[in-house]
CSV table of C-alpha atoms and ligand atoms in Angstrom, one decimal:
chain,number,residue,atom,x,y,z
A,1,MET,CA,56.5,26.9,75.3
A,2,PRO,CA,55.2,23.6,74.2
A,3,LEU,CA,56.0,22.9,70.5
A,4,ASP,CA,53.0,22.7,68.2
A,5,GLN,CA,52.4,19.6,65.9
A,6,THR,CA,53.9,21.2,62.7
A,7,THR,CA,57.0,22.4,64.6
A,8,LEU,CA,57.5,18.8,66.0
A,9,LEU,CA,57.2,17.4,62.4
A,10,ILE,CA,59.7,19.9,61.1
A,11,GLU,CA,62.2,19.5,64.0
A,12,LEU,CA,62.1,15.7,63.7
A,13,GLU,CA,62.5,15.5,60.0
A,14,PRO,CA,66.2,15.1,60.0
A,15,VAL,CA,65.8,12.3,62.5
A,16,VAL,CA,63.4,10.5,60.2
A,17,ALA,CA,65.8,11.0,57.4
A,18,THR,CA,68.6,9.5,59.3
A,19,ASN,CA,66.6,6.6,60.5
A,20,LEU,CA,65.0,5.9,57.1
A,21,ASP,CA,68.5,5.5,55.7
A,22,ARG,CA,69.5,3.1,58.5
A,23,HIS,CA,66.4,1.2,58.1
A,24,LEU,CA,66.9,0.9,54.2
A,25,LEU,CA,70.4,-0.4,54.9
A,26,LEU,CA,69.2,-3.1,57.4
A,27,ALA,CA,66.0,-4.2,56.0
A,28,LYS,CA,66.5,-7.3,53.9
A,29,GLU,CA,64.4,-7.9,50.6
A,30,TRP,CA,62.3,-11.0,51.0
A,31,PHE,CA,59.6,-12.6,48.9
A,32,PRO,CA,56.3,-13.9,50.3
A,33,HIS,CA,55.8,-16.6,47.8
A,34,GLU,CA,59.0,-18.4,48.9
A,35,TYR,CA,57.6,-19.0,52.4
A,36,VAL,CA,54.5,-20.7,51.2
A,37,PRO,CA,54.3,-24.6,50.5
A,38,TRP,CA,52.2,-24.2,47.3
A,39,SER,CA,52.4,-27.9,46.4
A,40,SER,CA,50.2,-28.7,49.4
A,41,GLY,CA,47.3,-26.7,48.2
A,42,ARG,CA,44.1,-28.0,46.7
A,43,THR,CA,41.3,-26.2,44.8
A,44,PHE,CA,38.3,-25.3,46.8
A,45,ASP,CA,34.6,-25.7,46.3
A,46,GLY,CA,32.4,-23.1,44.9
A,47,VAL,CA,33.3,-21.6,41.4
A,48,LEU,CA,35.9,-24.2,40.7
A,49,ASP,CA,34.0,-27.1,42.2
A,50,GLY,CA,36.9,-28.4,44.4
A,51,GLU,CA,36.9,-29.8,47.8
A,52,PRO,CA,35.3,-27.8,50.6
A,53,TRP,CA,37.2,-26.8,53.7
A,54,ARG,CA,37.1,-29.2,56.8
A,55,PRO,CA,38.3,-28.6,60.2
A,56,ASP,CA,40.6,-31.6,60.0
A,57,ASP,CA,42.3,-30.4,56.7
A,58,SER,CA,45.1,-28.9,59.0
A,59,ASP,CA,46.7,-30.0,62.2
A,60,LEU,CA,47.1,-26.6,63.5
A,61,PRO,CA,46.1,-26.3,67.3
A,62,ASP,CA,43.1,-24.4,67.9
A,63,VAL,CA,44.9,-21.4,69.7
A,64,ALA,CA,47.5,-21.2,66.8
A,65,ARG,CA,44.5,-20.8,64.4
A,66,THR,CA,42.9,-18.1,66.6
A,67,ALA,CA,46.2,-16.3,67.0
A,68,LEU,CA,46.8,-16.5,63.1
A,69,ILE,CA,43.5,-15.1,62.4
A,70,VAL,CA,43.9,-12.3,64.8
A,71,ASN,CA,47.3,-11.4,63.4
A,72,LEU,CA,46.2,-11.6,59.8
A,73,LEU,CA,43.0,-9.4,60.4
A,74,THR,CA,45.4,-7.0,62.3
A,75,GLU,CA,47.6,-6.8,59.2
A,76,ASP,CA,44.6,-6.6,57.0
A,77,ASN,CA,43.6,-3.3,58.2
A,78,LEU,CA,46.6,-1.7,56.8
A,79,PRO,CA,44.6,0.7,54.5
A,80,SER,CA,43.2,2.4,57.9
A,81,TYR,CA,46.7,2.5,59.5
A,82,HIS,CA,48.1,4.1,56.3
A,83,HIS,CA,45.5,6.7,56.3
A,84,GLU,CA,46.3,7.5,60.0
A,85,ILE,CA,49.9,7.9,59.5
A,86,ALA,CA,49.7,9.5,56.2
A,87,THR,CA,47.3,12.2,57.5
A,88,LEU,CA,49.5,12.9,60.5
A,89,PHE,CA,53.0,12.6,59.3
A,90,GLY,CA,52.2,13.8,55.7
A,91,ARG,CA,53.2,12.3,52.3
A,92,ASP,CA,56.1,14.6,51.7
A,93,GLY,CA,60.0,14.6,52.4
A,94,ALA,CA,61.5,12.0,54.6
A,95,TRP,CA,58.2,11.5,56.6
A,96,GLY,CA,56.4,10.6,53.3
A,97,THR,CA,59.1,8.3,52.0
A,98,TRP,CA,59.0,6.5,55.4
A,99,VAL,CA,55.1,6.4,55.4
A,100,HIS,CA,55.0,4.8,52.0
A,101,ARG,CA,57.9,2.4,52.5
A,102,TRP,CA,56.5,1.2,55.9
A,103,THR,CA,53.1,0.6,54.1
A,104,ALA,CA,54.8,-1.4,51.4
A,105,GLU,CA,56.5,-3.7,53.9
A,106,GLU,CA,53.4,-4.1,56.0
A,107,GLY,CA,51.5,-5.1,52.9
A,108,ARG,CA,53.7,-8.2,52.6
A,109,HIS,CA,52.6,-9.5,56.0
A,110,GLY,CA,49.0,-9.9,55.3
A,111,ILE,CA,49.7,-11.4,51.7
A,112,ALA,CA,52.1,-14.0,53.3
A,113,ILE,CA,50.0,-15.0,56.1
A,114,ARG,CA,46.8,-15.2,53.9
A,115,ASP,CA,48.7,-17.4,51.4
A,116,TYR,CA,50.0,-19.7,53.9
A,117,LEU,CA,46.6,-20.1,55.6
A,118,THR,CA,44.7,-20.8,52.3
A,119,VAL,CA,47.2,-23.2,50.8
A,120,THR,CA,47.5,-25.2,54.0
A,121,ARG,CA,43.7,-25.0,54.6
A,122,GLY,CA,44.7,-23.8,58.0
A,123,VAL,CA,41.4,-21.9,58.7
A,124,ASP,CA,38.0,-21.8,57.2
A,125,PRO,CA,38.4,-19.4,54.2
A,126,VAL,CA,34.8,-18.4,54.0
A,127,ALA,CA,34.8,-17.4,57.8
A,128,LEU,CA,38.1,-15.7,57.3
A,129,GLU,CA,37.0,-13.6,54.3
A,130,ARG,CA,33.8,-12.7,56.2
A,131,ALA,CA,35.8,-11.6,59.2
A,132,ARG,CA,38.1,-9.6,57.1
A,133,MET,CA,35.1,-7.9,55.6
A,134,THR,CA,33.5,-7.1,59.0
A,135,HIS,CA,36.8,-5.9,60.5
A,136,MET,CA,37.9,-3.7,57.7
A,137,GLU,CA,34.5,-2.3,57.3
A,138,SER,CA,34.7,-0.9,60.8
A,139,GLY,CA,38.1,0.8,60.0
A,140,TYR,CA,40.6,1.8,62.4
A,141,THR,CA,41.2,5.1,64.2
A,142,ASN,CA,44.3,6.0,66.2
A,143,ALA,CA,43.4,7.0,69.7
A,144,HIS,CA,45.5,10.1,69.4
A,145,SER,CA,45.3,10.8,65.6
A,146,ASP,CA,46.3,14.4,65.7
A,147,GLU,CA,49.2,14.2,68.1
A,148,VAL,CA,52.6,13.4,66.7
A,149,LEU,CA,54.3,12.2,69.9
A,150,HIS,CA,51.4,10.2,71.1
A,151,SER,CA,51.2,8.5,67.7
A,152,VAL,CA,54.9,7.7,67.6
A,153,ALA,CA,54.9,6.3,71.1
A,154,TYR,CA,51.9,4.0,70.1
A,155,VAL,CA,53.6,2.5,67.2
A,156,ALA,CA,56.9,2.0,69.0
A,157,PHE,CA,55.0,-0.2,71.5
A,158,GLN,CA,52.6,-1.7,68.9
A,159,GLU,CA,55.5,-2.8,66.4
A,160,LEU,CA,57.2,-4.5,69.4
A,161,ALA,CA,53.8,-6.1,70.6
A,162,THR,CA,53.1,-7.5,67.0
A,163,ARG,CA,56.6,-8.8,66.8
A,164,ILE,CA,56.2,-10.9,69.9
A,165,SER,CA,52.7,-12.0,68.9
A,166,HIS,CA,53.9,-13.1,65.4
A,167,ARG,CA,57.0,-14.9,66.9
A,168,ASN,CA,55.0,-16.8,69.6
A,169,THR,CA,52.2,-17.6,67.1
A,170,GLY,CA,54.8,-19.3,64.9
A,171,LYS,CA,55.9,-21.4,67.8
A,172,ALA,CA,52.6,-22.3,68.8
A,173,THR,CA,51.7,-23.6,65.1
A,174,GLY,CA,53.9,-26.7,65.6
A,175,ASP,CA,54.6,-26.1,61.9
A,176,PRO,CA,58.3,-25.2,61.0
A,177,ILE,CA,56.9,-23.6,57.8
A,178,ALA,CA,54.5,-21.3,59.6
A,179,GLU,CA,57.3,-20.7,62.3
A,180,GLN,CA,59.8,-19.5,59.6
A,181,LEU,CA,57.3,-17.4,58.0
A,182,LEU,CA,56.1,-15.6,61.1
A,183,ALA,CA,59.9,-15.2,62.2
A,184,ARG,CA,60.5,-13.5,59.0
A,185,VAL,CA,57.4,-11.1,59.5
A,186,ALA,CA,58.6,-10.5,63.0
A,187,ALA,CA,61.8,-9.4,62.0
A,188,ASP,CA,60.2,-6.7,59.9
A,189,GLU,CA,58.2,-5.6,62.9
A,190,ASN,CA,61.4,-5.3,64.8
A,191,LEU,CA,62.9,-2.9,62.5
A,192,HIS,CA,59.8,-0.8,62.5
A,193,MET,CA,60.0,-0.7,66.3
A,194,VAL,CA,63.6,0.4,66.1
A,195,PHE,CA,62.6,3.1,63.8
A,196,TYR,CA,59.7,4.6,65.8
A,197,ARG,CA,61.8,4.1,69.1
A,198,ASN,CA,64.7,6.1,67.9
A,199,LEU,CA,62.4,8.7,66.6
A,200,LEU,CA,60.7,9.2,70.1
A,201,ALA,CA,64.1,9.1,71.7
A,202,ALA,CA,65.0,12.2,69.7
A,203,ALA,CA,61.7,13.7,70.7
A,204,PHE,CA,62.5,13.2,74.4
A,205,ASP,CA,65.7,15.4,73.9
A,206,LEU,CA,63.5,18.0,72.0
A,207,ALA,CA,60.6,18.2,74.2
A,208,PRO,CA,61.1,15.9,77.2
A,209,ASN,CA,57.8,17.0,79.2
A,210,GLU,CA,55.6,16.5,76.1
A,211,ALA,CA,57.3,13.2,75.3
A,212,MET,CA,56.9,11.9,78.8
A,213,ARG,CA,53.2,12.9,78.8
A,214,ALA,CA,52.7,11.1,75.5
A,215,VAL,CA,54.4,7.9,76.7
A,216,THR,CA,52.4,7.8,79.8
A,217,ASP,CA,49.0,8.3,78.0
A,218,VAL,CA,49.8,5.8,75.5
A,219,ALA,CA,51.1,3.2,77.9
A,220,ALA,CA,48.2,3.6,80.3
A,221,GLY,CA,45.4,3.4,77.5
A,222,PHE,CA,47.2,0.8,75.3
A,223,GLN,CA,45.0,-1.4,73.0
A,224,MET,CA,46.2,-3.8,70.5
A,225,PRO,CA,45.6,-2.6,66.8
A,226,GLY,CA,43.3,-5.6,66.3
A,227,ALA,CA,41.2,-4.8,69.4
A,228,THR,CA,38.1,-4.1,67.3
A,229,ILE,CA,38.1,-7.6,65.6
A,230,GLU,CA,34.9,-9.3,66.4
A,231,GLY,CA,35.0,-11.4,69.5
A,232,PHE,CA,38.6,-9.9,70.2
A,233,GLY,CA,38.0,-10.3,74.0
A,234,ARG,CA,37.6,-14.0,74.0
A,235,LYS,CA,40.3,-14.5,71.3
A,236,ALA,CA,42.7,-12.5,73.3
A,237,LEU,CA,42.0,-14.5,76.3
A,238,SER,CA,42.8,-17.8,74.7
A,239,ILE,CA,45.9,-16.1,73.3
A,240,ALA,CA,47.0,-15.1,76.7
A,241,LEU,CA,46.1,-18.4,78.2
A,242,ALA,CA,48.5,-20.1,75.6
A,243,GLY,CA,51.4,-17.7,76.5
A,244,ILE,CA,51.4,-16.2,73.0
A,245,TYR,CA,50.8,-12.6,74.2
A,246,ASP,CA,49.8,-11.9,77.8
A,247,LEU,CA,50.0,-9.1,80.3
A,248,ARG,CA,53.4,-10.3,81.5
A,249,GLN,CA,54.8,-10.2,78.1
A,250,HIS,CA,53.2,-6.8,77.5
A,251,ARG,CA,54.7,-5.4,80.7
A,252,ASP,CA,58.0,-6.9,80.7
A,253,GLU,CA,58.9,-7.6,77.0
A,254,VAL,CA,57.0,-4.5,75.4
A,255,LEU,CA,56.7,-1.5,77.6
A,256,ALA,CA,59.6,-2.0,80.1
A,257,PRO,CA,62.4,-2.5,77.5
A,258,VAL,CA,61.2,0.4,75.4
A,259,LEU,CA,60.9,2.6,78.5
A,260,ARG,CA,64.4,1.7,79.5
A,261,GLN,CA,65.7,2.7,76.1
A,262,TRP,CA,64.1,6.2,76.4
A,263,ASN,CA,65.8,6.4,79.7
A,264,VAL,CA,62.5,7.5,81.4
A,265,TRP,CA,63.4,6.5,84.9
A,266,ASP,CA,66.6,8.3,85.1
A,267,ARG,CA,66.0,11.4,83.0
A,268,THR,CA,66.9,14.6,84.7
A,269,ASP,CA,65.5,17.1,82.1
A,270,LEU,CA,61.8,16.8,83.2
A,271,GLY,CA,59.9,19.9,84.7
A,272,PRO,CA,56.9,19.5,87.0
A,273,GLU,CA,54.6,18.4,84.1
A,274,GLY,CA,57.0,15.7,83.0
A,275,GLU,CA,57.6,14.4,86.7
A,276,ARG,CA,53.9,14.1,87.2
A,277,ALA,CA,53.6,12.1,84.0
A,278,ARG,CA,56.5,9.8,85.0
A,279,GLU,CA,54.9,9.2,88.4
A,280,GLU,CA,51.6,8.2,86.7
A,281,LEU,CA,53.6,5.8,84.5
A,282,ASP,CA,55.4,4.3,87.4
A,283,ALA,CA,52.0,3.7,89.2
A,284,HIS,CA,50.6,2.2,85.9
A,285,MET,CA,53.7,-0.2,85.7
A,286,THR,CA,53.2,-1.2,89.3
A,287,ASP,CA,49.5,-1.8,88.6
A,288,LEU,CA,50.4,-3.8,85.6
A,289,GLU,CA,52.7,-5.9,87.6
A,290,THR,CA,49.8,-6.8,90.1
A,291,GLN,CA,47.5,-7.6,87.2
A,292,ALA,CA,50.1,-9.7,85.4
A,293,ALA,CA,51.0,-11.9,88.6
A,294,ARG,CA,47.1,-12.3,89.1
A,295,PHE,CA,46.6,-13.6,85.6
A,296,GLU,CA,49.6,-15.9,86.0
A,297,GLU,CA,48.2,-17.4,89.1
A,298,LYS,CA,44.8,-17.9,87.6
A,299,ARG,CA,46.4,-19.5,84.5
A,300,GLU,CA,48.4,-21.8,86.8
A,301,ALA,CA,45.3,-22.7,88.7
A,302,ARG,CA,43.5,-23.5,85.5
A,303,LYS,CA,46.1,-25.7,84.3
A,304,VAL,CA,46.1,-27.7,87.5
A,305,ARG,CA,42.4,-28.0,87.4
A,306,GLU,CA,42.5,-29.3,83.7
A,307,ALA,CA,45.3,-31.8,84.5
A,308,ARG,CA,42.9,-33.3,87.2
A,309,LYS,CA,40.2,-33.8,84.7
B,1,FE2,FE1,53.1,-6.2,60.1
B,2,FE2,FE1,55.3,-3.4,61.5
């Protein structure tokens, strides 16, 4: 008999409690204000009649600006993410403590990145604010908002994806201050990933076929949490061309290592349903390999073309 959603939540509660304790032990307290070079700041035009923003206020490469905007807008949508997980996981017991703790940690990310960008005049603050309004007004809905295992599988991948994206964005800025800040944010995302990954590992032992199905559905339909940002396709392409987050990284550094941790390829506890899901996942990984290789070829060809110009 497949376990219903409530039974899954109850059965997983002790695992949440253990991993919450582990998380609280490992999570390091940090302060966003320490990472921001406040003395570089200047008052803006408008209410206080300072200097308007100009593109040459900052030396950040264009693609780093794009990636910072995407990462920040993604973090900005936290109220929607909180709504999704609070509704599904609940606000009581260990689940609730995790939901609130996670939300508080995520809240730091948007604060720190926005402060950095505003003080250093890294991006147009008016365009950024308008983009934030548009993005948040459209909200975010989890693709499997009433399924516990699908949701846990999604966040395990997504936290790792954001870790890599923050880390590589930091490197792309060419600014050691931004790099340090984004490495700090990425370290938070890594601990979040470990929490959800451990949780789904326990779910695999509890309900292997259902967990396998969830992982396959989520890997096959994966969208970045910022996918609804205006102009996301164009932005994601330039981010991929710069090697900040591309299909190769998505396949080899996000999906593959987490799948290995869950031992999906060598499990012996799957029934026919689980086996079918695993075969689908295998086909998907092969397909991603082809797509990633094709993208890398195109990117290489493009580089050669541009070098000739
Ligand atoms: Fe975050
Ligand atoms: Fe996170």
